[in-house]
mmCIF file of C-alpha atoms in Angstrom:
data_model
loop_
_atom_site.group_PDB
_atom_site.id
_atom_site.type_symbol
_atom_site.label_atom_id
_atom_site.label_comp_id
_atom_site.label_asym_id
_atom_site.label_seq_id
_atom_site.Cartn_x
_atom_site.Cartn_y
_atom_site.Cartn_z
ATOM 1 C CA MET S 6 -9.355 10.416 -35.450
ATOM 2 C CA SER S 7 -12.046 8.154 -34.044
ATOM 3 C CA LYS S 8 -14.667 9.369 -31.616
ATOM 4 C CA SER S 9 -13.007 7.465 -28.789
ATOM 5 C CA ASP S 10 -9.680 9.163 -29.560
ATOM 6 C CA CYS S 11 -11.369 12.565 -29.499
ATOM 7 C CA GLU S 12 -12.861 11.754 -26.121
ATOM 8 C CA LEU S 13 -9.447 10.612 -24.906
ATOM 9 C CA ILE S 14 -7.824 13.896 -25.947
ATOM 10 C CA ALA S 15 -10.609 15.812 -24.215
ATOM 11 C CA GLU S 16 -10.042 13.797 -21.052
ATOM 12 C CA LEU S 17 -6.305 14.413 -21.278
ATOM 13 C CA LYS S 18 -6.923 18.142 -21.659
ATOM 14 C CA ALA S 19 -9.139 18.150 -18.568
ATOM 15 C CA VAL S 20 -6.488 16.310 -16.543
ATOM 16 C CA LEU S 21 -3.744 18.721 -17.599
ATOM 17 C CA ILE S 22 -5.903 21.730 -16.766
ATOM 18 C CA SER S 23 -6.676 20.247 -13.332
ATOM 19 C CA GLN S 24 -2.921 19.907 -12.774
ATOM 20 C CA GLN S 25 -2.609 23.646 -13.540
ATOM 21 C CA TYR S 26 -0.533 23.385 -16.692
ATOM 22 C CA SER S 27 -0.500 26.622 -18.684
ATOM 23 C CA PRO S 28 -2.854 26.858 -21.712
ATOM 24 C CA VAL S 29 0.135 26.818 -24.090
ATOM 25 C CA VAL S 30 1.545 23.624 -22.559
ATOM 26 C CA VAL S 31 -1.902 21.985 -22.558
ATOM 27 C CA GLY S 32 -2.284 22.779 -26.253
ATOM 28 C CA ASN S 33 1.172 21.433 -27.140
ATOM 29 C CA TYR S 34 0.756 18.242 -25.126
ATOM 30 C CA CYS S 35 -2.646 17.520 -26.650
ATOM 31 C CA ALA S 36 -1.390 18.231 -30.185
ATOM 32 C CA TYR S 37 1.470 15.753 -29.846
ATOM 33 C CA ALA S 38 -0.785 13.189 -28.154
ATOM 34 C CA ARG S 39 -3.254 13.547 -31.035
ATOM 35 C CA GLY S 40 -0.487 12.994 -33.570
ATOM 36 C CA PHE S 41 0.648 9.888 -31.725
ATOM 37 C CA LEU S 42 -2.898 8.480 -31.691
ATOM 38 C CA ASP S 43 -3.136 9.043 -35.449
ATOM 39 C CA HIS S 44 0.161 7.177 -35.846
ATOM 40 C CA LEU S 45 -1.193 4.229 -33.827
ATOM 41 C CA ALA S 46 -4.456 4.166 -35.796
ATOM 42 C CA ARG S 47 -2.594 3.897 -39.109
ATOM 43 C CA ARG S 48 -0.776 0.845 -37.778
ATOM 44 C CA ASN S 49 -3.762 -0.724 -36.005
ATOM 45 C CA ILE S 50 -2.045 -0.513 -32.603
ATOM 46 C CA LEU S 51 -4.197 -0.075 -29.522
ATOM 47 C CA VAL S 52 -3.051 2.676 -27.172
ATOM 48 C CA THR S 53 -3.531 0.264 -24.281
ATOM 49 C CA ASP S 54 -0.887 -2.040 -25.805
ATOM 50 C CA VAL S 55 1.803 0.565 -26.546
ATOM 51 C CA THR S 56 5.334 -0.329 -25.436
ATOM 52 C CA GLU S 57 8.364 1.846 -24.689
ATOM 53 C CA ALA S 58 10.060 0.611 -27.849
ATOM 54 C CA GLN S 59 7.121 1.803 -29.979
ATOM 55 C CA VAL S 60 7.261 5.265 -28.409
ATOM 56 C CA GLU S 61 11.012 5.501 -29.032
ATOM 57 C CA ARG S 62 10.515 4.424 -32.644
ATOM 58 C CA TYR S 63 7.799 7.060 -33.141
ATOM 59 C CA LEU S 64 10.033 9.813 -31.722
ATOM 60 C CA ARG S 65 12.902 8.769 -34.009
ATOM 61 C CA ASP S 66 10.528 8.973 -36.976
ATOM 62 C CA ALA S 67 9.348 12.398 -35.784
ATOM 63 C CA VAL S 68 12.946 13.659 -35.718
ATOM 64 C CA ALA S 69 13.505 12.312 -39.248
ATOM 65 C CA LEU S 70 10.303 14.025 -40.451
ATOM 66 C CA PHE S 71 11.373 17.305 -38.832
ATOM 67 C CA ARG S 72 14.714 17.118 -40.630
ATOM 68 C CA GLN S 73 13.046 16.270 -43.943
ATOM 69 C CA ARG S 74 10.653 19.218 -43.741
ATOM 70 C CA ARG S 75 13.073 21.862 -42.421
ATOM 71 C CA GLY S 76 16.420 20.686 -43.709
ATOM 72 C CA ARG S 77 17.999 20.501 -40.268
ATOM 73 C CA ARG S 78 17.870 18.476 -37.090
ATOM 74 C CA PRO S 79 15.764 19.768 -34.192
ATOM 75 C CA GLY S 80 17.455 21.167 -31.101
ATOM 76 C CA PRO S 81 18.793 18.748 -28.482
ATOM 77 C CA ARG S 82 15.801 19.367 -26.179
ATOM 78 C CA TRP S 83 13.110 19.468 -28.873
ATOM 79 C CA HIS S 84 11.891 15.941 -28.083
ATOM 80 C CA GLN S 85 10.988 16.830 -24.484
ATOM 81 C CA ILE S 86 7.590 18.369 -25.272
ATOM 82 C CA PRO S 87 6.297 15.612 -27.614
ATOM 83 C CA CYS S 88 7.705 13.013 -25.242
ATOM 84 C CA ALA S 89 5.991 14.614 -22.228
ATOM 85 C CA GLY S 90 2.670 14.882 -24.064
ATOM 86 C CA ILE S 91 2.761 11.254 -25.182
ATOM 87 C CA HIS S 92 3.759 10.063 -21.715
ATOM 88 C CA ALA S 93 0.884 12.038 -20.155
ATOM 89 C CA LEU S 94 -1.504 10.319 -22.575
ATOM 90 C CA LEU S 95 -0.122 6.868 -21.779
ATOM 91 C CA ARG S 96 -0.280 7.481 -18.015
ATOM 92 C CA LEU S 97 -3.925 8.381 -18.463
ATOM 93 C CA VAL S 98 -4.709 5.253 -20.492
ATOM 94 C CA GLN S 99 -2.436 2.644 -18.920
ATOM 95 C CA GLY S 100 -2.390 4.026 -15.375
ATOM 96 C CA GLN S 101 1.427 3.877 -15.199
ATOM 97 C CA TRP S 102 4.241 4.979 -17.456
ATOM 98 C CA PRO S 103 6.823 3.709 -18.011
ATOM 99 C CA PRO S 104 4.976 0.384 -17.696
ATOM 100 C CA ALA S 105 6.043 -2.198 -15.182
ATOM 101 C CA PRO S 106 8.457 -4.645 -16.856
ATOM 102 C CA LYS S 107 6.932 -7.949 -17.913
ATOM 103 C CA ALA S 108 8.650 -11.303 -17.825
ATOM 104 C CA THR S 109 9.432 -12.546 -21.318
ATOM 105 C CA CYS S 110 11.397 -15.637 -20.299
ATOM 106 C CA ALA S 111 12.196 -17.849 -17.312
ATOM 107 C CA ALA S 112 15.209 -15.691 -16.395
ATOM 108 C CA ASP S 113 13.048 -12.556 -16.222
ATOM 109 C CA ALA S 114 10.467 -14.334 -14.085
ATOM 110 C CA LEU S 115 13.145 -15.517 -11.647
ATOM 111 C CA ARG S 116 14.748 -12.066 -11.472
ATOM 112 C CA PHE S 117 11.411 -10.372 -10.754
ATOM 113 C CA THR S 118 10.524 -12.939 -8.101
ATOM 114 C CA ILE S 119 13.852 -12.640 -6.303
ATOM 115 C CA SER S 120 13.778 -8.839 -6.474
ATOM 116 C CA ASN S 121 10.270 -8.622 -5.012
ATOM 117 C CA GLU S 122 11.092 -11.014 -2.183
ATOM 118 C CA TYR S 123 14.410 -9.292 -1.533
ATOM 119 C CA GLU S 124 12.632 -5.927 -1.262
ATOM 120 C CA THR S 125 10.313 -7.350 1.392
ATOM 121 C CA TRP S 126 13.282 -8.836 3.275
ATOM 122 C CA LEU S 127 15.153 -5.524 3.265
ATOM 123 C CA HIS S 128 12.120 -3.734 4.646
ATOM 124 C CA GLU S 129 10.828 -6.246 7.181
ATOM 125 C CA GLU S 130 13.995 -8.062 8.295
ATOM 126 C CA ARG S 131 16.683 -5.412 7.874
ATOM 127 C CA GLY S 132 14.488 -2.386 8.612
ATOM 128 C CA PHE S 133 16.066 -0.238 5.901
ATOM 129 C CA ALA S 134 14.669 3.146 4.945
ATOM 130 C CA ARG S 135 13.165 3.562 1.469
ATOM 131 C CA PRO S 136 16.184 5.290 -0.138
ATOM 132 C CA SER S 137 18.487 2.507 1.089
ATOM 133 C CA ILE S 138 16.095 -0.165 -0.174
ATOM 134 C CA ASP S 139 16.031 1.474 -3.605
ATOM 135 C CA ALA S 140 19.839 1.492 -3.774
ATOM 136 C CA PHE S 141 20.123 -2.163 -2.693
ATOM 137 C CA LEU S 142 17.384 -3.178 -5.126
ATOM 138 C CA TRP S 143 19.045 -1.443 -8.069
ATOM 139 C CA GLU S 144 22.261 -3.360 -7.457
ATOM 140 C CA ALA S 145 20.369 -6.618 -7.006
ATOM 141 C CA ARG S 146 18.464 -6.247 -10.275
ATOM 142 C CA HIS S 147 21.603 -5.250 -12.137
ATOM 143 C CA PHE S 148 23.599 -8.213 -10.807
ATOM 144 C CA LEU S 149 20.811 -10.741 -11.368
ATOM 145 C CA ALA S 150 20.231 -9.550 -14.933
ATOM 146 C CA TRP S 151 23.964 -9.803 -15.644
ATOM 147 C CA GLN S 152 24.345 -13.282 -14.130
ATOM 148 C CA LEU S 153 21.149 -14.796 -15.552
ATOM 149 C CA GLU S 154 21.897 -13.479 -19.032
ATOM 150 C CA ARG S 155 25.326 -15.128 -18.895
ATOM 151 C CA CYS S 156 24.488 -18.444 -17.280
ATOM 152 C CA GLY S 157 20.709 -18.871 -17.446
ATOM 153 C CA VAL S 158 18.369 -19.878 -14.643
ATOM 154 C CA GLU S 159 20.367 -22.974 -13.769
ATOM 155 C CA GLY S 160 23.586 -20.993 -13.462
ATOM 156 C CA LEU S 161 22.447 -19.032 -10.418
ATOM 157 C CA MET S 162 22.718 -22.017 -8.085
ATOM 158 C CA ASP S 163 26.339 -22.575 -9.141
ATOM 159 C CA LEU S 164 27.394 -18.961 -8.642
ATOM 160 C CA SER S 165 31.146 -18.852 -7.995
ATOM 161 C CA ILE S 166 33.772 -16.535 -6.567
ATOM 162 C CA GLY S 167 34.984 -15.947 -10.115
ATOM 163 C CA ASP S 168 31.540 -14.671 -11.102
ATOM 164 C CA VAL S 169 31.552 -12.246 -8.178
ATOM 165 C CA ASP S 170 35.046 -11.005 -9.093
ATOM 166 C CA ARG S 171 34.060 -10.513 -12.731
ATOM 167 C CA TYR S 172 31.021 -8.473 -11.714
ATOM 168 C CA MET S 173 33.086 -6.227 -9.427
ATOM 169 C CA ASP S 174 35.635 -5.772 -12.229
ATOM 170 C CA LEU S 175 32.760 -4.757 -14.505
ATOM 171 C CA ARG S 176 31.505 -2.143 -12.049
ATOM 172 C CA ALA S 177 34.887 -0.763 -10.983
ATOM 173 C CA PRO S 178 36.188 1.354 -13.910
ATOM 174 C CA LYS S 179 33.684 4.230 -13.618
ATOM 175 C CA LEU S 180 33.427 4.342 -9.819
ATOM 176 C CA THR S 181 35.368 6.055 -7.068
ATOM 177 C CA ARG S 182 36.776 3.982 -4.217
ATOM 178 C CA CYS S 183 33.938 5.123 -1.957
ATOM 179 C CA SER S 184 31.271 4.208 -4.528
ATOM 180 C CA LEU S 185 32.885 0.844 -5.221
ATOM 181 C CA LYS S 186 32.866 0.053 -1.513
ATOM 182 C CA ALA S 187 29.123 0.822 -1.461
ATOM 183 C CA VAL S 188 28.605 -1.552 -4.415
ATOM 184 C CA ALA S 189 30.468 -4.263 -2.490
ATOM 185 C CA GLU S 190 28.274 -3.781 0.571
ATOM 186 C CA ARG S 191 25.098 -4.035 -1.480
ATOM 187 C CA LEU S 192 26.369 -7.104 -3.314
ATOM 188 C CA ARG S 193 27.297 -8.799 -0.029
ATOM 189 C CA SER S 194 23.753 -8.228 1.197
ATOM 190 C CA LEU S 195 22.260 -9.825 -1.927
ATOM 191 C CA LEU S 196 24.614 -12.824 -1.833
ATOM 192 C CA ARG S 197 23.817 -13.376 1.835
ATOM 193 C CA TYR S 198 20.093 -13.296 1.040
ATOM 194 C CA LEU S 199 20.467 -15.702 -1.898
ATOM 195 C CA HIS S 200 22.252 -18.177 0.372
ATOM 196 C CA ILE S 201 19.709 -17.807 3.189
ATOM 197 C CA THR S 202 16.852 -18.535 0.779
ATOM 198 C CA GLY S 203 18.637 -21.541 -0.742
ATOM 199 C CA ARG S 204 19.098 -20.063 -4.211
ATOM 200 C CA VAL S 205 22.900 -20.236 -3.957
ATOM 201 C CA THR S 206 24.691 -23.233 -2.451
ATOM 202 C CA THR S 207 27.557 -21.294 -0.848
ATOM 203 C CA ASP S 208 27.550 -18.017 1.054
ATOM 204 C CA LEU S 209 29.844 -15.888 -1.120
ATOM 205 C CA SER S 210 29.280 -12.627 0.729
ATOM 206 C CA GLY S 211 32.642 -12.870 2.468
ATOM 207 C CA HIS S 212 34.471 -13.136 -0.850
ATOM 208 C CA VAL S 213 33.443 -9.721 -2.188
ATOM 209 C CA ILE S 214 36.626 -7.647 -2.324
ATOM 210 C CA ALA S 215 36.210 -3.925 -1.720
ATOM 211 C CA PRO S 216 38.724 -1.076 -1.425
ATOM 212 C CA THR S 217 39.772 -0.096 2.081
ATOM 213 C CA LEU S 218 38.539 3.286 3.244
ATOM 214 C CA TYR S 219 40.325 4.662 6.274
ATOM 215 C CA ALA S 220 38.355 6.389 9.013
ATOM 216 C CA TYR S 221 37.999 10.122 8.355
ATOM 217 C CA GLU S 222 40.353 9.970 5.347
ATOM 218 C CA GLY S 223 38.387 12.542 3.378
ATOM 219 C CA VAL S 224 37.439 16.029 4.489
ATOM 220 C CA PRO S 225 34.103 17.087 2.979
ATOM 221 C CA SER S 226 33.278 20.597 1.810
ATOM 222 C CA VAL S 227 32.118 23.071 4.405
ATOM 223 C CA LEU S 228 31.013 26.720 4.269
ATOM 224 C CA ASP S 229 32.098 29.419 6.680
ATOM 225 C CA ARG S 230 29.645 31.838 8.262
ATOM 226 C CA GLY S 231 30.470 34.590 5.765
ATOM 227 C CA GLN S 232 29.768 32.370 2.788
ATOM 228 C CA ILE S 233 26.468 31.207 4.261
ATOM 229 C CA ALA S 234 25.425 34.812 4.869
ATOM 230 C CA ALA S 235 26.315 35.687 1.277
ATOM 231 C CA VAL S 236 24.215 32.832 -0.124
ATOM 232 C CA LEU S 237 21.237 33.736 2.057
ATOM 233 C CA GLU S 238 21.478 37.414 1.122
ATOM 234 C CA SER S 239 21.717 36.626 -2.580
ATOM 235 C CA ALA S 240 18.672 34.339 -2.481
ATOM 236 C CA LYS S 241 16.700 36.870 -0.410
ATOM 237 C CA LYS S 242 16.976 39.436 -3.211
ATOM 238 C CA ASP S 243 15.133 37.119 -5.598
ATOM 239 C CA LYS S 244 11.429 37.849 -5.079
ATOM 240 C CA THR S 245 10.176 35.383 -7.683
ATOM 241 C CA PRO S 246 8.295 32.270 -6.494
ATOM 242 C CA ALA S 247 11.464 30.214 -7.020
ATOM 243 C CA GLY S 248 13.497 32.773 -5.090
ATOM 244 C CA LEU S 249 11.104 32.806 -2.122
ATOM 245 C CA ARG S 250 11.106 29.004 -2.050
ATOM 246 C CA ASP S 251 14.869 28.675 -2.327
ATOM 247 C CA HIS S 252 15.480 31.290 0.370
ATOM 248 C CA ALA S 253 13.242 29.382 2.789
ATOM 249 C CA ILE S 254 15.025 26.116 1.957
ATOM 250 C CA LEU S 255 18.445 27.704 2.500
ATOM 251 C CA GLN S 256 17.325 29.116 5.842
ATOM 252 C CA LEU S 257 16.306 25.626 6.982
ATOM 253 C CA LEU S 258 19.598 24.181 5.798
ATOM 254 C CA ALA S 259 21.671 26.872 7.489
ATOM 255 C CA ALA S 260 19.741 26.976 10.768
ATOM 256 C CA TYR S 261 19.226 23.277 11.446
ATOM 257 C CA GLY S 262 21.538 21.354 9.120
ATOM 258 C CA LEU S 263 18.661 19.182 7.912
ATOM 259 C CA ARG S 264 19.041 16.510 5.271
ATOM 260 C CA SER S 265 17.653 17.103 1.805
ATOM 261 C CA GLY S 266 14.879 14.521 2.241
ATOM 262 C CA GLU S 267 13.823 15.986 5.588
ATOM 263 C CA ILE S 268 13.195 19.336 3.928
ATOM 264 C CA ARG S 269 11.531 17.897 0.836
ATOM 265 C CA HIS S 270 9.111 15.858 2.976
ATOM 266 C CA LEU S 271 8.357 18.712 5.386
ATOM 267 C CA ARG S 272 4.578 19.195 5.449
ATOM 268 C CA ILE S 273 2.421 22.210 6.205
ATOM 269 C CA GLU S 274 1.144 20.661 9.435
ATOM 270 C CA ASP S 275 4.725 20.095 10.623
ATOM 271 C CA ILE S 276 5.057 23.775 11.516
ATOM 272 C CA ASP S 277 3.155 24.844 14.633
ATOM 273 C CA TRP S 278 2.939 28.611 14.309
ATOM 274 C CA ARG S 279 1.172 28.984 17.658
ATOM 275 C CA THR S 280 3.947 27.339 19.699
ATOM 276 C CA GLU S 281 6.691 28.315 17.211
ATOM 277 C CA ALA S 282 7.947 24.773 16.752
ATOM 278 C CA ILE S 283 8.863 22.636 13.773
ATOM 279 C CA HIS S 284 8.430 18.854 13.602
ATOM 280 C CA VAL S 285 11.196 17.112 11.647
ATOM 281 C CA ARG S 286 10.945 13.496 10.524
ATOM 282 C CA HIS S 287 14.361 11.915 10.054
ATOM 283 C CA TYR S 288 13.495 9.419 7.321
ATOM 284 C CA LYS S 289 16.963 7.902 7.350
ATOM 285 C CA THR S 290 16.746 6.870 11.017
ATOM 286 C CA ARG S 291 12.931 6.953 11.435
ATOM 287 C CA ALA S 292 13.313 9.260 14.420
ATOM 288 C CA THR S 293 11.507 12.567 14.975
ATOM 289 C CA THR S 294 12.730 15.846 16.398
ATOM 290 C CA PHE S 295 10.887 18.936 17.599
ATOM 291 C CA LEU S 296 12.899 22.117 17.039
ATOM 292 C CA PRO S 297 12.183 25.749 17.908
ATOM 293 C CA LEU S 298 11.058 27.743 14.892
ATOM 294 C CA LEU S 299 13.742 30.409 14.590
ATOM 295 C CA GLU S 300 12.557 33.834 13.471
ATOM 296 C CA PRO S 301 14.523 34.064 10.170
ATOM 297 C CA VAL S 302 13.330 30.586 9.208
ATOM 298 C CA GLY S 303 9.708 31.329 10.099
ATOM 299 C CA GLU S 304 9.714 34.605 8.174
ATOM 300 C CA ALA S 305 11.207 32.987 5.072
ATOM 301 C CA VAL S 306 8.772 30.063 5.095
ATOM 302 C CA LEU S 307 5.815 32.366 5.705
ATOM 303 C CA ALA S 308 6.834 34.653 2.819
ATOM 304 C CA TYR S 309 6.973 31.632 0.515
ATOM 305 C CA LEU S 310 3.605 30.285 1.676
ATOM 306 C CA ARG S 311 1.953 33.666 1.150
ATOM 307 C CA SER S 312 3.497 34.796 -2.120
ATOM 308 C CA GLY S 313 5.455 31.983 -3.755
ATOM 309 C CA ARG S 314 3.813 28.616 -3.258
ATOM 310 C CA PRO S 315 1.457 27.573 -6.091
ATOM 311 C CA VAL S 316 -2.125 26.541 -5.356
ATOM 312 C CA THR S 317 -2.068 22.759 -4.975
ATOM 313 C CA ASP S 318 -3.529 19.931 -2.910
ATOM 314 C CA ALA S 319 -0.045 18.675 -2.030
ATOM 315 C CA ARG S 320 0.702 18.861 1.704
ATOM 316 C CA GLU S 321 4.466 19.225 1.335
ATOM 317 C CA ILE S 322 5.624 22.784 1.897
ATOM 318 C CA PHE S 323 8.125 23.066 -0.940
ATOM 319 C CA ILE S 324 6.666 22.565 -4.398
ATOM 320 C CA ARG S 325 7.942 22.663 -7.963
ATOM 321 C CA THR S 326 7.528 26.014 -9.698
ATOM 322 C CA ARG S 327 6.135 24.358 -12.830
ATOM 323 C CA ALA S 328 3.157 22.046 -13.306
ATOM 324 C CA PRO S 329 2.485 19.419 -12.247
ATOM 325 C CA TYR S 330 2.774 21.010 -8.809
ATOM 326 C CA ARG S 331 4.208 18.364 -6.527
ATOM 327 C CA LYS S 332 7.013 18.113 -3.980
ATOM 328 C CA LEU S 333 10.594 18.622 -5.067
ATOM 329 C CA ASP S 334 12.507 15.553 -6.202
ATOM 330 C CA LYS S 335 15.897 16.832 -5.016
ATOM 331 C CA LEU S 336 17.649 19.938 -3.708
ATOM 332 C CA TYR S 337 21.108 19.549 -5.227
ATOM 333 C CA SER S 338 20.450 21.726 -8.273
ATOM 334 C CA VAL S 339 18.718 24.353 -6.120
ATOM 335 C CA VAL S 340 21.699 24.681 -3.770
ATOM 336 C CA ARG S 341 24.279 24.551 -6.553
ATOM 337 C CA ARG S 342 22.518 27.343 -8.461
ATOM 338 C CA ARG S 343 22.227 29.572 -5.385
ATOM 339 C CA LEU S 344 25.885 29.056 -4.480
ATOM 340 C CA ARG S 345 26.866 30.028 -8.013
ATOM 341 C CA ASP S 346 24.655 33.125 -7.968
ATOM 342 C CA ALA S 347 26.285 34.232 -4.708
ATOM 343 C CA GLY S 348 29.784 33.684 -6.090
ATOM 344 C CA VAL S 349 30.544 30.963 -3.535
ATOM 345 C CA GLN S 350 32.654 28.067 -4.789
ATOM 346 C CA PRO S 351 33.250 25.285 -2.243
ATOM 347 C CA PRO S 352 36.412 23.245 -2.867
ATOM 348 C CA GLY S 353 34.502 19.961 -3.149
ATOM 349 C CA LYS S 354 30.866 18.988 -3.489
ATOM 350 C CA CYS S 355 28.293 21.783 -3.518
ATOM 351 C CA GLY S 356 25.076 20.016 -2.495
ATOM 352 C CA PRO S 357 22.805 20.670 0.496
ATOM 353 C CA HIS S 358 24.996 18.550 2.787
ATOM 354 C CA ILE S 359 27.647 21.275 3.006
ATOM 355 C CA PHE S 360 25.215 23.331 5.110
ATOM 356 C CA ARG S 361 24.848 20.312 7.386
ATOM 357 C CA HIS S 362 28.620 20.125 7.749
ATOM 358 C CA ALA S 363 28.806 23.836 8.489
ATOM 359 C CA ARG S 364 26.124 23.611 11.173
ATOM 360 C CA ALA S 365 27.915 20.724 12.866
ATOM 361 C CA VAL S 366 31.228 22.599 12.901
ATOM 362 C CA GLU S 367 29.558 25.726 14.267
ATOM 363 C CA MET S 368 28.097 23.751 17.169
ATOM 364 C CA LEU S 369 31.427 22.035 17.824
ATOM 365 C CA ARG S 370 33.112 25.421 18.066
ATOM 366 C CA ALA S 371 30.408 26.552 20.473
ATOM 367 C CA ALA S 372 31.327 23.597 22.739
ATOM 368 C CA VAL S 373 27.956 21.885 22.234
ATOM 369 C CA PRO S 374 28.215 18.259 23.457
ATOM 370 C CA GLN S 375 28.594 15.693 20.702
ATOM 371 C CA LYS S 376 25.449 13.858 21.837
ATOM 372 C CA VAL S 377 23.367 17.037 21.513
ATOM 373 C CA ILE S 378 24.779 17.669 18.035
ATOM 374 C CA GLY S 379 23.884 14.121 17.028
ATOM 375 C CA ASP S 380 20.337 14.520 18.332
ATOM 376 C CA LEU S 381 19.836 17.745 16.377
ATOM 377 C CA LEU S 382 21.235 16.236 13.187
ATOM 378 C CA GLY S 383 19.167 13.062 13.583
ATOM 379 C CA HIS S 384 22.066 10.634 14.082
ATOM 380 C CA ARG S 385 21.496 7.202 15.557
ATOM 381 C CA SER S 386 24.783 7.161 17.464
ATOM 382 C CA THR S 387 27.616 9.462 18.461
ATOM 383 C CA GLY S 388 29.785 7.504 16.044
ATOM 384 C CA SER S 389 27.852 9.102 13.191
ATOM 385 C CA THR S 390 28.676 12.552 14.549
ATOM 386 C CA ALA S 391 32.387 11.877 15.058
ATOM 387 C CA PRO S 392 33.418 12.476 11.405
ATOM 388 C CA TYR S 393 32.409 16.134 11.748
ATOM 389 C CA LEU S 394 35.244 16.623 14.237
ATOM 390 C CA LYS S 395 37.758 16.553 11.384
ATOM 391 C CA LEU S 396 36.114 19.625 9.861
ATOM 392 C CA ALA S 397 37.015 21.849 12.813
ATOM 393 C CA THR S 398 40.709 21.779 11.939
ATOM 394 C CA GLU S 399 41.448 25.292 13.186
ATOM 395 C CA ASP S 400 40.021 24.422 16.597
ATOM 396 C CA LEU S 401 42.112 21.269 16.754
ATOM 397 C CA ARG S 402 45.273 23.292 16.106
ATOM 398 C CA THR S 403 44.606 25.488 19.147
ATOM 399 C CA VAL S 404 44.655 22.493 21.482
ATOM 400 C CA ALA S 405 47.545 20.668 19.815
ATOM 401 C CA LEU S 406 50.404 19.673 22.113
ATOM 402 C CA ASP S 407 54.004 20.600 21.435
ATOM 403 C CA VAL S 408 56.126 17.751 20.127
ATOM 404 C CA PRO S 409 58.937 16.911 22.630
ATOM 405 C CA GLY S 410 62.355 17.871 21.334
ATOM 406 C CA MET S 411 61.145 20.493 18.870
ATOM 407 C CA GLU S 412 62.811 23.242 20.966
ATOM 408 C CA VAL S 413 66.205 21.586 20.432
ATOM 409 C CA LEU S 414 65.627 21.331 16.677
ATOM 410 C CA ALA S 415 64.658 24.965 16.567
#
């Protein structure tokens, strides 16, 4: 290994140590990064020029070598450690990994240009939140890649209804009706933008056919008070760092019905311990809410901050339990695992939103006005709160009117 490669491994080791990786992980990552550098040196490839395809090829060769030496294939997750070590090296050298895609032809250049401009339009003209922009952009890139590969750069201007129908037929087989309707909405937005900017001669947005979803046709999963108590009690018994973190998260979900992103983005300065208040940013609607810090929530968060949260410069309250210590990417797996541990099996989905549903129903049963419920949940309008009414089915039965003539039938 050249002197520069040795210096690079030393720098990688220092970075990993600063990110608080364990000594064993640091050693493994550096060993695999060193092996990858040796592989590049034998082929006269500069680490600054490495592509994703070259990394995939190296990992395939590593699996073949493992099988040759040991007479068996490695386990299904064996590649994760060498892959993580190599990716850490490439992030250090190239600044970003995976690398940003580069245009290799006129179609790629057009797709990248349209996508970048469309992203700006969604943010500045439509005012969408970041998660919505990401979803619309994914669909736009997918559609543009499909259309440009079929018809070339010149074919975009002559986009037809048949092309739109073929794309929807392509997307439909693996999607539910609800998901397919979302695809149609995102495609309509893109087609409208392409027409506005003069890249398509005809506005085809009105020709996107989507399945009809009837208002309130589906009843989402919801937990009752006993199930929520069981989940909280089960998580409270786990005194590990992950248990303290998950218990605090579940308390926030149960007490306020917050969205997953609102909890993941909650920062240390958002809790005012002196006034016992919590500042919630509703990223979906860009609104903010100040809520009273309830005692069970405050105690759970404080226990996590004192005994469970790793030492890190990150300002978000809830952090991964393994290095690199940064904010959580999602809560679905956390909630699903805690429901399973408590022996609670909702009939439908088991993500964090079921606590939100439960909180809404609880307030409805307490005769809290719909506007107040919407404000607490961070809804833009009362129309967003209305679907929760269908969850309080038992309450609706108590106010149901008798059907005229039923006495005669009886």
